[in-house]
């Protein structure tokens, strides 16, 4: 039994050490206690997949990624529904207070298209970051990922459980 355990650990370590330079989130560590969902963004240059934590309640959405420095390459947080209490899409305002890592904040319309991307937002800033129009979800990614992957306004965002419009 010990040999099997050591073999499994070796295989797991090999998988982690090999890494992944694509857009798949499988090799990125995610906090074990967090609920996650796979988010896919279809852009002009292909499909990009992320494994992100979910923020569904008002408290989870208020905290977001505050105090976090461990945001995986293809990780982040999905705020859906936004706002947490539901209702029709509405304008969103985010800020970076108590957030030490730069983020790309992607504002998503009810039809699943990207309304606006606030790229590489300034850590710890209390400046409001507006959506610019009513949105029904917000996706936060590690700062710089949208530019690196060619994600742009108008691209389509999908995840399990999202109601089509």
CSV table of C-alpha atoms in Angstrom, one decimal:
chain,number,residue,atom,x,y,z
A,1,UNK,CA,0.0,0.0,0.0
A,2,UNK,CA,2.9,2.4,0.8
A,3,UNK,CA,4.3,1.8,-2.7
A,4,UNK,CA,1.0,2.8,-4.3
A,5,UNK,CA,0.8,6.0,-2.2
A,6,UNK,CA,4.4,6.9,-3.1
A,7,UNK,CA,3.7,6.3,-6.7
A,8,UNK,CA,0.5,8.4,-6.6
A,9,UNK,CA,2.5,11.2,-5.0
A,10,UNK,CA,5.2,11.0,-7.6
A,11,UNK,CA,2.7,11.1,-10.4
A,12,UNK,CA,0.9,14.1,-8.8
A,13,UNK,CA,4.3,15.9,-8.3
A,14,UNK,CA,5.2,15.2,-12.0
A,15,UNK,CA,1.9,16.7,-13.1
A,16,UNK,CA,2.4,19.8,-11.0
A,17,UNK,CA,6.1,20.2,-12.0
A,18,UNK,CA,5.3,20.0,-15.7
A,19,UNK,CA,2.9,23.0,-15.5
A,20,UNK,CA,0.8,24.2,-18.3
A,21,UNK,CA,1.3,27.1,-20.6
A,22,UNK,CA,-2.0,26.9,-22.4
A,23,UNK,CA,-5.3,28.3,-21.2
A,24,UNK,CA,-6.5,25.3,-19.2
A,25,UNK,CA,-7.0,25.7,-15.5
A,26,UNK,CA,-6.5,22.1,-14.5
A,27,UNK,CA,-2.9,22.6,-13.2
A,28,UNK,CA,-3.7,25.7,-11.2
A,29,UNK,CA,-4.2,25.3,-7.4
A,30,UNK,CA,-7.5,26.4,-6.1
A,31,UNK,CA,-8.3,26.8,-2.4
A,32,UNK,CA,-9.8,23.5,-1.4
A,33,UNK,CA,-12.7,25.0,0.6
A,34,UNK,CA,-13.9,27.4,-2.1
A,35,UNK,CA,-16.7,26.5,-4.5
A,36,UNK,CA,-15.4,26.6,-8.1
A,37,UNK,CA,-16.9,26.8,-11.6
A,38,UNK,CA,-15.3,26.5,-15.0
A,39,UNK,CA,-15.7,29.7,-17.0
A,40,UNK,CA,-15.1,29.7,-20.8
A,41,UNK,CA,-14.4,32.8,-22.8
A,42,UNK,CA,-14.7,32.6,-26.6
A,43,UNK,CA,-12.5,35.3,-28.2
A,44,UNK,CA,-11.3,36.0,-31.7
A,45,UNK,CA,-8.2,33.8,-31.1
A,46,UNK,CA,-9.9,30.8,-29.5
A,47,UNK,CA,-11.5,29.5,-26.4
A,48,UNK,CA,-10.0,30.3,-22.9
A,49,UNK,CA,-10.9,28.2,-19.9
A,50,UNK,CA,-10.6,29.3,-16.2
A,51,UNK,CA,-11.3,27.5,-13.0
A,52,UNK,CA,-12.6,30.3,-10.7
A,53,UNK,CA,-14.1,30.6,-7.2
A,54,UNK,CA,-17.7,31.7,-6.9
A,55,UNK,CA,-19.1,34.7,-5.0
A,56,UNK,CA,-22.8,34.2,-4.8
A,57,UNK,CA,-23.8,35.8,-1.5
A,58,UNK,CA,-23.7,39.5,-0.6
A,59,UNK,CA,-20.9,38.8,2.0
A,60,UNK,CA,-18.8,36.8,-0.5
A,61,UNK,CA,-19.2,39.5,-3.1
A,62,UNK,CA,-18.2,42.2,-0.7
A,63,UNK,CA,-15.0,40.3,0.2
A,64,UNK,CA,-14.2,39.2,-3.3
A,65,UNK,CA,-10.5,38.6,-3.7
A,66,UNK,CA,-9.5,41.0,-0.9
A,67,UNK,CA,-6.2,40.1,1.0
A,68,UNK,CA,-5.4,37.4,-1.7
A,69,UNK,CA,-1.9,37.1,-3.2
A,70,UNK,CA,-2.3,33.5,-4.5
A,71,UNK,CA,-4.5,34.0,-7.6
A,72,UNK,CA,-3.7,31.2,-10.0
A,73,UNK,CA,-2.7,31.9,-13.6
A,74,UNK,CA,-6.1,30.7,-14.8
A,75,UNK,CA,-8.0,31.4,-11.6
A,76,UNK,CA,-10.1,34.2,-10.2
A,77,UNK,CA,-13.6,34.8,-9.0
A,78,UNK,CA,-17.0,34.9,-10.6
A,79,UNK,CA,-19.7,37.2,-9.1
A,80,UNK,CA,-22.9,35.6,-10.3
A,81,UNK,CA,-25.6,36.5,-10.1
A,82,UNK,CA,-24.7,40.1,-9.7
A,83,UNK,CA,-25.9,41.6,-7.5
A,84,UNK,CA,-26.1,38.7,-5.1
A,85,UNK,CA,-29.8,39.4,-4.3
A,86,UNK,CA,-30.7,38.9,-8.0
A,87,UNK,CA,-33.0,41.1,-10.0
A,88,UNK,CA,-32.5,42.7,-13.4
A,89,UNK,CA,-28.9,43.7,-14.5
A,90,UNK,CA,-27.6,46.8,-12.9
A,91,UNK,CA,-24.5,49.0,-13.1
A,92,UNK,CA,-21.6,47.7,-11.0
A,93,UNK,CA,-18.9,49.6,-9.1
A,94,UNK,CA,-15.9,47.7,-7.8
A,95,UNK,CA,-12.7,48.8,-6.0
A,96,UNK,CA,-9.4,47.3,-5.0
A,97,UNK,CA,-9.3,48.3,-1.3
A,98,UNK,CA,-7.5,45.5,0.6
A,99,UNK,CA,-6.7,43.7,-2.6
A,100,UNK,CA,-2.9,43.4,-2.9
A,101,UNK,CA,-2.9,41.8,-6.4
A,102,UNK,CA,-3.7,43.5,-9.7
A,103,UNK,CA,-6.9,42.1,-11.3
A,104,UNK,CA,-8.6,42.2,-14.6
A,105,UNK,CA,-12.3,43.0,-13.9
A,106,UNK,CA,-14.6,41.8,-16.6
A,107,UNK,CA,-18.1,43.1,-16.6
A,108,UNK,CA,-20.6,40.7,-18.3
A,109,UNK,CA,-24.0,41.6,-19.8
A,110,UNK,CA,-27.1,39.4,-19.4
A,111,UNK,CA,-26.5,37.9,-22.8
A,112,UNK,CA,-23.1,36.7,-21.8
A,113,UNK,CA,-21.0,39.2,-23.8
A,114,UNK,CA,-18.3,41.3,-22.2
A,115,UNK,CA,-19.4,44.9,-21.7
A,116,UNK,CA,-16.1,46.2,-20.3
A,117,UNK,CA,-12.7,45.1,-19.1
A,118,UNK,CA,-10.8,47.0,-16.5
A,119,UNK,CA,-7.3,45.7,-17.0
A,120,UNK,CA,-4.6,45.4,-14.4
A,121,UNK,CA,-6.4,47.4,-11.8
A,122,UNK,CA,-4.3,49.2,-9.2
A,123,UNK,CA,-3.8,47.2,-6.0
A,124,UNK,CA,-5.2,48.7,-2.8
A,125,UNK,CA,-6.9,51.5,-4.7
A,126,UNK,CA,-10.3,52.9,-3.4
A,127,UNK,CA,-11.0,54.4,-6.9
A,128,UNK,CA,-14.4,53.2,-8.2
A,129,UNK,CA,-14.2,51.0,-11.2
A,130,UNK,CA,-17.6,51.2,-13.0
A,131,UNK,CA,-19.1,48.7,-15.4
A,132,UNK,CA,-20.4,51.6,-17.6
A,133,UNK,CA,-23.7,49.8,-18.2
A,134,UNK,CA,-26.0,47.3,-16.5
A,135,UNK,CA,-24.4,43.9,-16.0
A,136,UNK,CA,-25.6,40.5,-14.6
A,137,UNK,CA,-22.1,39.0,-13.7
A,138,UNK,CA,-18.6,40.1,-13.0
A,139,UNK,CA,-15.4,38.0,-13.5
A,140,UNK,CA,-12.1,38.9,-11.8
A,141,UNK,CA,-9.0,37.3,-13.2
A,142,UNK,CA,-5.3,37.6,-12.4
A,143,UNK,CA,-4.1,41.0,-13.7
A,144,UNK,CA,-2.9,41.0,-17.3
A,145,UNK,CA,-4.7,37.8,-18.4
A,146,UNK,CA,-7.2,39.5,-20.6
A,147,UNK,CA,-4.4,41.2,-22.6
A,148,UNK,CA,-2.2,38.1,-22.6
A,149,UNK,CA,-5.0,36.0,-24.1
A,150,UNK,CA,-6.5,38.6,-26.4
A,151,UNK,CA,-9.8,38.7,-24.5
A,152,UNK,CA,-11.9,41.8,-25.6
A,153,UNK,CA,-15.2,43.5,-25.2
A,154,UNK,CA,-17.9,41.7,-27.0
A,155,UNK,CA,-16.4,38.2,-26.4
A,156,UNK,CA,-18.8,35.6,-25.0
A,157,UNK,CA,-18.5,34.2,-21.5
A,158,UNK,CA,-20.2,31.0,-20.4
A,159,UNK,CA,-20.3,28.8,-17.2
A,160,UNK,CA,-22.4,26.0,-15.9
A,161,UNK,CA,-25.7,27.2,-14.4
A,162,UNK,CA,-25.7,30.4,-16.4
A,163,UNK,CA,-29.2,31.1,-17.8
A,164,UNK,CA,-29.1,31.9,-21.5
A,165,UNK,CA,-30.8,35.1,-22.6
